[in-house]
Coordinates of C-alpha atoms in Angstrom, one line a residue:
M1 CA 39.8 -65.3 110.7
H2 CA 42.9 -66.6 112.3
H3 CA 42.2 -68.1 115.7
T4 CA 44.4 -66.7 118.4
L5 CA 43.2 -66.9 121.9
G6 CA 40.1 -69.0 122.1
A7 CA 41.1 -72.1 124.0
A8 CA 44.5 -72.1 125.7
T9 CA 46.7 -74.0 123.3
A10 CA 50.2 -73.1 124.5
L11 CA 49.8 -72.9 128.3
P12 CA 48.5 -75.6 130.7
L13 CA 45.5 -74.3 132.6
S14 CA 47.5 -74.2 135.9
S15 CA 50.2 -72.0 134.3
R16 CA 47.7 -69.7 132.8
Q17 CA 46.0 -69.3 136.2
W18 CA 49.4 -68.6 137.8
L19 CA 50.1 -65.8 135.3
D20 CA 46.6 -64.4 135.7
D21 CA 47.1 -64.4 139.5
H22 CA 50.6 -62.9 139.5
A23 CA 50.3 -60.4 136.6
P24 CA 49.9 -57.4 139.0
S25 CA 53.0 -58.5 140.9
L26 CA 55.0 -59.0 137.7
E27 CA 54.1 -55.5 136.7
R28 CA 55.1 -53.8 139.9
S29 CA 57.9 -55.9 141.4
T30 CA 60.5 -58.6 140.7
R31 CA 59.2 -60.8 143.5
H32 CA 58.0 -63.6 141.2
A33 CA 60.2 -62.9 138.2
S34 CA 62.4 -66.0 138.8
A35 CA 59.4 -68.3 138.4
L36 CA 58.8 -67.2 134.8
L37 CA 61.4 -69.1 132.9
P38 CA 60.7 -72.5 134.6
L39 CA 57.0 -72.0 134.0
L40 CA 57.6 -71.2 130.3
A41 CA 60.0 -74.1 130.0
R42 CA 57.5 -76.6 131.5
A43 CA 55.0 -75.5 128.8
G44 CA 57.6 -76.2 126.1
L45 CA 57.8 -72.6 124.8
L46 CA 61.5 -72.0 125.0
H47 CA 62.7 -74.0 122.0
A48 CA 63.8 -72.0 118.9
E49 CA 63.0 -74.8 116.5
G50 CA 59.6 -75.0 115.0
D51 CA 57.0 -72.8 113.4
L52 CA 57.4 -69.1 113.9
D53 CA 53.8 -68.5 113.2
A54 CA 52.8 -70.8 116.1
A55 CA 55.4 -69.0 118.3
V56 CA 53.5 -65.8 117.7
D57 CA 50.3 -67.3 119.0
A58 CA 52.2 -68.7 122.1
V59 CA 53.6 -65.2 122.8
A60 CA 50.2 -63.7 122.3
E61 CA 48.6 -66.1 124.8
V62 CA 51.3 -65.5 127.4
A63 CA 51.2 -61.7 126.9
S64 CA 47.4 -61.7 127.2
A65 CA 47.9 -62.8 130.8
S66 CA 51.0 -60.8 131.6
L67 CA 53.1 -58.7 129.3
A68 CA 56.1 -59.2 131.6
A69 CA 55.9 -62.9 131.0
G70 CA 55.5 -62.3 127.2
V71 CA 58.6 -60.1 127.1
V72 CA 60.7 -62.7 129.0
L73 CA 59.5 -65.3 126.6
C74 CA 60.5 -63.1 123.6
A75 CA 63.9 -62.5 125.1
Q76 CA 64.6 -66.1 125.7
R77 CA 63.3 -67.2 122.3
G78 CA 65.3 -64.4 120.6
F79 CA 68.5 -65.6 122.3
A80 CA 67.8 -69.2 121.4
E81 CA 67.3 -68.2 117.8
A82 CA 70.7 -66.3 117.9
L83 CA 72.3 -69.6 119.1
R84 CA 70.6 -71.5 116.3
L85 CA 72.0 -69.0 113.7
S86 CA 75.5 -69.0 115.2
H87 CA 78.5 -70.6 113.4
N88 CA 80.0 -71.4 116.8
V89 CA 78.8 -75.0 117.2
A90 CA 80.6 -75.6 120.4
L91 CA 79.1 -72.5 122.1
C92 CA 75.7 -73.3 120.8
E93 CA 75.8 -76.9 122.1
H94 CA 77.1 -75.7 125.5
L95 CA 74.4 -73.1 126.1
R96 CA 71.4 -74.5 124.3
P97 CA 70.2 -77.1 126.8
E98 CA 70.2 -74.7 129.8
V99 CA 68.5 -71.9 127.7
Q100 CA 65.8 -74.2 126.4
D101 CA 65.2 -75.7 129.8
G102 CA 64.9 -72.3 131.4
R103 CA 67.8 -72.9 133.7
L104 CA 69.8 -70.0 132.2
A105 CA 68.3 -66.7 131.0
G106 CA 69.3 -65.4 127.6
A107 CA 69.2 -61.8 126.5
L108 CA 69.9 -59.8 123.3
A109 CA 71.6 -56.5 124.1
L110 CA 70.8 -54.8 120.8
S111 CA 70.9 -51.2 122.1
G112 CA 72.1 -49.0 119.3
V113 CA 72.6 -51.8 116.8
F114 CA 69.7 -50.8 114.5
G115 CA 70.8 -47.2 114.5
H116 CA 74.3 -48.3 113.7
L117 CA 73.1 -50.4 110.7
A118 CA 70.8 -47.7 109.4
Q119 CA 72.8 -44.5 110.1
G120 CA 76.3 -45.6 111.1
T121 CA 76.0 -44.4 114.6
P122 CA 78.7 -45.8 116.9
L123 CA 78.0 -49.0 118.8
P124 CA 77.9 -48.6 122.6
V125 CA 80.5 -51.4 123.2
S126 CA 84.0 -51.5 121.7
G127 CA 86.8 -54.0 121.9
V128 CA 90.5 -53.0 122.2
E129 CA 93.4 -55.4 121.8
T130 CA 95.9 -55.4 124.6
P131 CA 99.0 -57.5 125.4
R132 CA 96.7 -59.7 127.5
G133 CA 94.0 -60.1 124.8
W134 CA 90.8 -58.3 123.9
K135 CA 89.1 -56.0 126.4
L136 CA 85.5 -54.9 126.0
S137 CA 84.2 -51.6 127.4
G138 CA 81.0 -49.7 127.1
R139 CA 77.5 -49.3 128.5
L140 CA 74.3 -51.0 127.3
P141 CA 71.4 -48.8 128.7
W142 CA 68.6 -51.3 128.6
V143 CA 68.6 -55.1 128.5
A144 CA 65.7 -57.4 129.4
N145 CA 65.8 -60.8 131.0
L146 CA 68.8 -60.3 133.2
Q147 CA 67.7 -62.9 135.8
H148 CA 69.6 -62.9 139.1
D149 CA 70.0 -66.7 139.0
G150 CA 72.4 -66.2 136.1
H151 CA 72.2 -65.0 132.5
V152 CA 74.1 -64.8 129.2
V153 CA 73.9 -61.8 126.9
A154 CA 74.6 -61.5 123.2
V155 CA 76.4 -58.2 122.7
P156 CA 77.4 -56.4 119.4
V157 CA 81.0 -55.3 119.7
A158 CA 83.0 -52.9 117.5
F159 CA 86.4 -54.5 117.6
E160 CA 89.4 -52.2 117.0
G161 CA 90.8 -52.5 113.5
L162 CA 87.8 -54.5 112.1
Q163 CA 85.5 -53.1 109.6
D164 CA 82.3 -54.9 110.8
F165 CA 81.1 -55.5 114.3
A166 CA 80.9 -59.0 115.8
M167 CA 78.4 -60.6 118.2
V168 CA 79.8 -62.1 121.4
V169 CA 78.2 -63.9 124.3
L170 CA 79.1 -62.8 127.9
G171 CA 78.0 -64.5 131.1
S172 CA 76.8 -62.8 134.2
E173 CA 79.9 -64.1 136.1
E174 CA 82.4 -62.2 133.8
S175 CA 84.8 -60.0 135.7
G176 CA 84.2 -56.3 134.7
L177 CA 80.5 -56.9 133.7
A178 CA 78.2 -55.0 136.1
R179 CA 74.4 -55.0 136.2
G180 CA 72.7 -51.7 137.2
P181 CA 69.5 -51.3 139.2
E182 CA 66.2 -52.4 137.7
A183 CA 65.3 -50.1 134.8
G184 CA 62.3 -47.8 135.1
A185 CA 60.8 -48.6 131.7
G186 CA 58.6 -51.6 131.4
P187 CA 57.1 -54.1 133.8
R188 CA 59.5 -54.8 136.7
G189 CA 59.2 -58.6 136.2
I190 CA 61.1 -58.5 132.9
R191 CA 64.3 -57.9 134.9
A192 CA 65.6 -55.1 132.7
A193 CA 68.6 -53.1 133.6
A194 CA 71.7 -51.4 132.2
L195 CA 74.9 -53.3 131.7
Q196 CA 78.3 -51.7 132.2
L197 CA 81.4 -53.3 130.7
D198 CA 84.7 -52.3 132.1
R199 CA 87.6 -54.0 130.3
V200 CA 85.8 -57.3 130.2
H201 CA 88.2 -60.0 128.9
F202 CA 87.0 -61.6 125.7
R203 CA 87.8 -65.2 124.8
E204 CA 87.5 -66.4 121.2
D205 CA 85.2 -69.3 122.3
E206 CA 82.6 -66.6 123.3
L207 CA 82.3 -65.4 119.6
L208 CA 78.7 -65.9 118.6
H209 CA 79.0 -64.6 115.0
V210 CA 81.9 -62.9 113.3
N211 CA 79.5 -60.9 111.1
G212 CA 77.2 -59.3 113.6
A213 CA 75.3 -57.4 110.9
S214 CA 74.4 -60.6 109.1
L215 CA 73.3 -62.2 112.4
V216 CA 71.1 -59.2 113.4
R217 CA 69.4 -59.1 110.0
Q218 CA 68.7 -62.9 110.1
L219 CA 67.3 -62.4 113.6
L220 CA 65.1 -59.5 112.7
P221 CA 62.1 -61.3 111.2
T222 CA 61.9 -63.5 114.4
L223 CA 62.1 -60.5 116.7
L224 CA 59.5 -58.5 114.9
A225 CA 57.1 -61.4 114.6
L226 CA 57.3 -62.1 118.3
Q227 CA 56.8 -58.4 119.1
C228 CA 53.6 -58.6 117.0
G229 CA 52.6 -61.4 119.4
L230 CA 53.1 -59.2 122.4
A231 CA 50.8 -56.5 121.0
L232 CA 48.2 -59.0 119.9
G233 CA 48.1 -60.5 123.4
V234 CA 47.5 -57.1 125.1
A235 CA 44.9 -56.2 122.5
Q236 CA 43.0 -59.5 122.9
A237 CA 43.1 -59.2 126.7
A238 CA 41.7 -55.7 126.7
L239 CA 38.9 -56.5 124.3
S240 CA 38.0 -59.6 126.3
A241 CA 37.8 -57.5 129.5
A242 CA 35.7 -54.8 127.8
D243 CA 33.3 -57.4 126.4
N244 CA 32.9 -59.1 129.8
H245 CA 32.3 -55.8 131.6
P246 CA 28.6 -54.9 132.2
A247 CA 29.0 -51.6 130.4
G248 CA 30.7 -53.3 127.5
G249 CA 27.4 -54.4 126.1
M250 CA 26.2 -51.0 125.0
A251 CA 25.6 -51.1 121.3
A252 CA 28.1 -48.4 120.3
R253 CA 30.9 -49.9 122.4
R254 CA 30.1 -53.4 121.2
A255 CA 30.3 -52.3 117.6
G256 CA 33.6 -50.6 118.2
A257 CA 35.0 -53.6 119.9
Q258 CA 33.9 -55.8 117.0
R259 CA 35.6 -53.6 114.5
L260 CA 38.8 -53.8 116.5
Q261 CA 38.5 -57.6 116.8
A262 CA 38.0 -57.8 113.0
A263 CA 41.1 -55.6 112.4
L264 CA 43.1 -57.8 114.7
G265 CA 42.0 -60.9 112.8
E266 CA 42.8 -59.4 109.4
N267 CA 46.3 -58.3 110.5
R268 CA 46.9 -61.6 112.2
A269 CA 46.0 -63.4 108.9
A270 CA 48.4 -61.1 107.0
L271 CA 51.2 -61.9 109.5
G272 CA 50.6 -65.6 109.2
D273 CA 50.6 -65.5 105.4
G274 CA 53.8 -63.5 105.2
L275 CA 55.6 -65.8 107.7
R276 CA 54.5 -69.0 106.0
S277 CA 55.4 -67.7 102.5
G278 CA 58.8 -66.4 103.6
R279 CA 58.0 -62.9 102.3
F280 CA 58.8 -61.3 105.6
I281 CA 62.3 -62.8 105.5
D282 CA 63.1 -60.5 102.7
D283 CA 60.9 -57.6 103.7
A284 CA 61.5 -56.6 107.3
A285 CA 60.0 -53.1 106.6
A286 CA 56.6 -54.7 105.8
L287 CA 56.8 -56.8 109.0
L288 CA 57.7 -53.7 111.0
K289 CA 54.6 -51.9 109.6
L290 CA 52.5 -54.8 110.9
R291 CA 54.1 -54.6 114.3
L292 CA 53.3 -50.9 114.4
R293 CA 49.8 -51.6 113.4
F294 CA 49.3 -54.2 116.1
T295 CA 50.7 -51.7 118.6
E296 CA 48.1 -49.2 117.5
L297 CA 45.3 -51.8 117.8
A298 CA 46.5 -52.7 121.3
Q299 CA 46.3 -49.0 122.3
A300 CA 42.8 -48.7 120.8
A301 CA 41.7 -51.8 122.6
V302 CA 42.9 -50.5 125.9
Q303 CA 41.0 -47.3 125.3
A304 CA 37.9 -49.3 124.5
E305 CA 38.4 -51.2 127.8
Q306 CA 38.8 -47.9 129.7
Q307 CA 35.6 -46.6 128.3
A308 CA 33.7 -49.7 129.4
V309 CA 35.3 -49.8 132.9
G310 CA 35.0 -46.1 133.6
A311 CA 37.5 -43.6 134.9
E312 CA 36.4 -43.9 138.5
A313 CA 37.0 -47.6 138.6
V314 CA 40.5 -47.1 137.1
L315 CA 41.4 -44.4 139.6
A316 CA 40.1 -46.5 142.5
G317 CA 42.2 -49.5 141.3
E318 CA 39.0 -51.6 140.8
D319 CA 39.4 -52.0 137.1
G320 CA 40.3 -55.7 136.7
G321 CA 43.7 -54.9 135.3
C322 CA 42.7 -52.1 132.9
A323 CA 45.3 -49.7 134.2
R324 CA 48.0 -52.3 134.0
R325 CA 47.1 -53.0 130.3
A326 CA 47.2 -49.3 129.6
G327 CA 50.8 -49.3 130.9
E328 CA 51.6 -52.4 128.8
A329 CA 50.3 -50.7 125.7
R330 CA 52.4 -47.6 126.3
F331 CA 55.5 -49.9 126.8
L332 CA 54.8 -51.5 123.4
S333 CA 55.4 -48.2 121.7
L334 CA 59.0 -48.1 123.0
L335 CA 60.1 -51.4 121.4
S336 CA 63.0 -51.3 119.1
P337 CA 63.6 -51.2 116.1
D338 CA 61.4 -48.3 115.0
A339 CA 60.8 -47.2 111.4
G340 CA 63.8 -44.8 111.3
E341 CA 66.1 -47.5 112.6
L342 CA 65.2 -49.9 109.7
A343 CA 65.8 -47.3 107.0
S344 CA 68.2 -48.3 104.3
Q345 CA 68.9 -51.8 105.7
P346 CA 69.3 -54.5 103.0
A347 CA 67.3 -57.7 103.3
P348 CA 69.0 -60.5 105.2
A349 CA 70.7 -63.2 103.3
R350 CA 68.8 -66.5 103.4
R351 CA 70.3 -69.2 105.5
A352 CA 71.1 -72.4 103.8
A353 CA 68.9 -75.3 104.9

């Protein structure tokens, strides 16, 4: 069985303890949200280079303590991967150091892009050429990791007169770019909100990739794999809590938890095999099925924890985080893309080494 969360391998003990202590706050408020990126950077988790399979374990370890921290890690790693895949070397070299050091938050604003690729639905942001250059307008309903200390966002844009959309990078200081209030969906510590673009001026040096569809398809295996790590972490945390609860030792409950643990191990092994062999690079649909399976297992693990803890303890708020993990499991089911959004999408072209 693939080892996932035995000893802490990605996080120093002090960082793990901080996440354990602040997980409730990160769920309910933004009070400690600004501490997440520096903490993850000190642990060396924000670099896009390296083994994706190991990155899944790192995300799982972080998410087992706090899903909010795991989502921020995924957003930052996803943006760093987009920089790595970009053809704009100057932009990449300018942004990469601050992103990897956690000094600048990175976000992927992919609202609507998977539906556009699968069914041709309009993108939410469009670009219109004016005598003073390109102006971008639209609304992105939900973007995570919009830290108040400054952020950059990768945005798919349908430029007027162009057949394919492009990906551009916009900074939080851009005139005409407005951040809405904190979004209601998900932990508050992920700093998610809507973005409104009102005739934002676009400069050519902000072009991340001229072929946005190609970039998104190259990004997809990384995004789905990291999302698997989120669900894996929540599931492992719930099963560990159930096992450590006095009522978790009942034979029937123990047997059920063991079956869930075995299923997690089998699916984690399948994920690792597919990532290492490169199979999931060409078969995003199979990787999505695994992500959906991990989400189901996380929900089942939370149910097992609830049965061990008992409804009265959950209602009284004396559940050791059980109610929080139930909310985390519900949030996992909202992640994009879903099965319908991946329909009819061709495999991504392999990037030359």
